[in-house]
PDB file of C-alpha atoms in Angstrom:
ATOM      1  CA  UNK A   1     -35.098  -0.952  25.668  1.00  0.00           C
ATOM      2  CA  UNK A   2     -36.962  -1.115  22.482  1.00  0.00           C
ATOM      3  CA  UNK A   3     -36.272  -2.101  18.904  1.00  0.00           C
ATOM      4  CA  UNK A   4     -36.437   0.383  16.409  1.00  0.00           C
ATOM      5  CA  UNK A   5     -37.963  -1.795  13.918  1.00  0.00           C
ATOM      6  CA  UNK A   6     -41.081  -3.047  16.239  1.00  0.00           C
ATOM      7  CA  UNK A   7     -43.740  -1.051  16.497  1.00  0.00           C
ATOM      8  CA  UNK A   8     -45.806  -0.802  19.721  1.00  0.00           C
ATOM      9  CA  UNK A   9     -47.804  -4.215  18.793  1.00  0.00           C
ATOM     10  CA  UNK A  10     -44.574  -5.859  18.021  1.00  0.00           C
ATOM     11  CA  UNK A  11     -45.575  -5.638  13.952  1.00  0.00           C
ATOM     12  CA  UNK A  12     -42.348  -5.551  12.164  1.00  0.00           C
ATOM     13  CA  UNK A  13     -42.137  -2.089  10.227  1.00  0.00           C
ATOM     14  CA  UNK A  14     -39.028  -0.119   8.246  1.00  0.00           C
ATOM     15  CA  UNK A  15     -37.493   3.015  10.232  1.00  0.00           C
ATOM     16  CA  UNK A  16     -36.820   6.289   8.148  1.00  0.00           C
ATOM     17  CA  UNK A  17     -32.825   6.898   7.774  1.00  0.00           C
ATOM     18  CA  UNK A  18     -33.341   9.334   5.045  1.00  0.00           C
ATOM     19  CA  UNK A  19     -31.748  11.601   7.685  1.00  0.00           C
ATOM     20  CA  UNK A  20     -29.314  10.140   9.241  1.00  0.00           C
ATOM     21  CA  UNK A  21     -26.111  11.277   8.232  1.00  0.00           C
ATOM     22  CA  UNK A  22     -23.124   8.932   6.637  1.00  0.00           C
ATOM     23  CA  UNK A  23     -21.138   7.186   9.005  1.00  0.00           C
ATOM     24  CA  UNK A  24     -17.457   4.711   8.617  1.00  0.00           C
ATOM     25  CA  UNK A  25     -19.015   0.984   9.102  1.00  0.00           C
ATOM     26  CA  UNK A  26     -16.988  -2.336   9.068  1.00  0.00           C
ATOM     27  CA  UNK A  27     -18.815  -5.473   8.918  1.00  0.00           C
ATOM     28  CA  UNK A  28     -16.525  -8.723   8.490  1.00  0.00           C
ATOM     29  CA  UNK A  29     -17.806 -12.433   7.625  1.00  0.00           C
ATOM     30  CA  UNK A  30     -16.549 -15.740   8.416  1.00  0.00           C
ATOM     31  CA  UNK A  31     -17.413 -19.273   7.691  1.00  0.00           C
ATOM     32  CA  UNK A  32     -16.222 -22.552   8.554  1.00  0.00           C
ATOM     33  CA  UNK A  33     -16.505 -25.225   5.663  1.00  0.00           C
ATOM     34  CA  UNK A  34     -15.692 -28.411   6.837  1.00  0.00           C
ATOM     35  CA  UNK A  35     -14.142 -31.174   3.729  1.00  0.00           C
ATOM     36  CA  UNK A  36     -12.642 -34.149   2.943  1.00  0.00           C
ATOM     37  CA  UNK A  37      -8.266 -33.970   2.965  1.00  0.00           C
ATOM     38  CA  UNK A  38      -8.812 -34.727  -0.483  1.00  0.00           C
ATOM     39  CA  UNK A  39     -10.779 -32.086  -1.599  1.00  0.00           C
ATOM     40  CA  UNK A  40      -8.692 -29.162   0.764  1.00  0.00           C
ATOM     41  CA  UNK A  41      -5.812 -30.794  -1.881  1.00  0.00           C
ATOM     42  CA  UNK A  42      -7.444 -30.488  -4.799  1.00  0.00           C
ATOM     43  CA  UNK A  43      -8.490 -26.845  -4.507  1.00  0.00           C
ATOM     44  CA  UNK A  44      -5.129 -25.961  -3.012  1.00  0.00           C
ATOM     45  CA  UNK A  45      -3.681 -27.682  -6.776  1.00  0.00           C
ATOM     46  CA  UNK A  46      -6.705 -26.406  -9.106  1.00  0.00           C
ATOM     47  CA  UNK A  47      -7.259 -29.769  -9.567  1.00  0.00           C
ATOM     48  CA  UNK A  48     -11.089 -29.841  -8.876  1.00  0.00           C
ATOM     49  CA  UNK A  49     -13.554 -30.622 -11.988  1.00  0.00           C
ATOM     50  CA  UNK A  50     -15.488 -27.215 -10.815  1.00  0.00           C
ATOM     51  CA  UNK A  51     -12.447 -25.548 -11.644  1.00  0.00           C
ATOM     52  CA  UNK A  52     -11.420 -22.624  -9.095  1.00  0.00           C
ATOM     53  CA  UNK A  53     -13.050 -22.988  -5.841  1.00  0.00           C
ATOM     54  CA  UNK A  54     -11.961 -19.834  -4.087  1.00  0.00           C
ATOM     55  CA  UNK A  55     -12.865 -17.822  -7.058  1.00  0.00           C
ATOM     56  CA  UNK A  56     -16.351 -18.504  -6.789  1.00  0.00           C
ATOM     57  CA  UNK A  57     -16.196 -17.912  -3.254  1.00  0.00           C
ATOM     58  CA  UNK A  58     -14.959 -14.597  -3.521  1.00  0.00           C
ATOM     59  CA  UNK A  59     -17.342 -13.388  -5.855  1.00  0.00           C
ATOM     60  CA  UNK A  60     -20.094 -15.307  -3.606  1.00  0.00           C
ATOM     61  CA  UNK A  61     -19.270 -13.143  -1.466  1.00  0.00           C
ATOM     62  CA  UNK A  62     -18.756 -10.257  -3.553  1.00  0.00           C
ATOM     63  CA  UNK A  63     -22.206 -10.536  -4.589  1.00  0.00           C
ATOM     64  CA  UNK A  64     -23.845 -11.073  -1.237  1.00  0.00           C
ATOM     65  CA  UNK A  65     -22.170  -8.009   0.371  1.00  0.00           C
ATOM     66  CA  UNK A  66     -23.923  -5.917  -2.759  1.00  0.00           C
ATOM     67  CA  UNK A  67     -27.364  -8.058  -1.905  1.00  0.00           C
ATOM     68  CA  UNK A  68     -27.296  -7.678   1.950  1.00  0.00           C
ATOM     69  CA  UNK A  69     -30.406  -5.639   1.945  1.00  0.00           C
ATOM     70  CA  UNK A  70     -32.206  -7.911  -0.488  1.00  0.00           C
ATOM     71  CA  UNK A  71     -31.102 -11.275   2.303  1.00  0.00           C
ATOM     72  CA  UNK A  72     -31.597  -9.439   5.349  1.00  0.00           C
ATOM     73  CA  UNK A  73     -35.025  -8.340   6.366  1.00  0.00           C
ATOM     74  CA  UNK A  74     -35.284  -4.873   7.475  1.00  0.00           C
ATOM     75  CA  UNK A  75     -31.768  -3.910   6.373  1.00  0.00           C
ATOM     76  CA  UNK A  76     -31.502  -0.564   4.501  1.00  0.00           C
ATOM     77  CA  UNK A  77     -29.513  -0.374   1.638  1.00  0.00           C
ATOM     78  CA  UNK A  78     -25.890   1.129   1.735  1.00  0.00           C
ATOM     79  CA  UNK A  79     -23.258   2.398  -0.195  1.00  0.00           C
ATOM     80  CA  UNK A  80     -20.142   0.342  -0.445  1.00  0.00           C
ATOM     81  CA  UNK A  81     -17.072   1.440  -0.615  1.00  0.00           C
ATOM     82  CA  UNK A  82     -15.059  -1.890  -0.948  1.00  0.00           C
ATOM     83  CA  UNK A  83     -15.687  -5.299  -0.378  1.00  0.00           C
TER      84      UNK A  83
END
């Protein structure tokens, strides 16, 4: 099997998609972030000094969905429909 993005000396290189037609793709994330009781608490209450955790982890996330071809080497930028 190869890989697309190798060329015959192994040099990493781009592939053309220009025509490759529009398919449906899913991609879905998950993380595990591991905290103190105390904080889990405190960001449940929007007590924390940061103000709202979750909020700025949904746009995080927001943001590196938009960016994935500027994080991932290689990776073609694509239209989004929804994140």
């Amino acid at each position: 099997m190869s890989l697309t993005h190798l060329d015959d000396k192994g040099a990493a290189r781009m592939v053309d998609v220009s025509e490759k037609s529009s398919t449906v793709r899913v991609a879905v994330a998950e993380a595990t972030v591991k905290m103190l009781p105390q904080t889990l608490n405190m960001i449940i209450e929007g007590k924390h000094a940061k103000g709202d955790v979750l909020a700025v982890a949904r746009i995080a996330g927001i943001q590196a969905a938009k960016k994935t071809s500027e994080l991932i080497p290689l990776c073609h930028p694509l239209m989004l429909s929804s994140v």
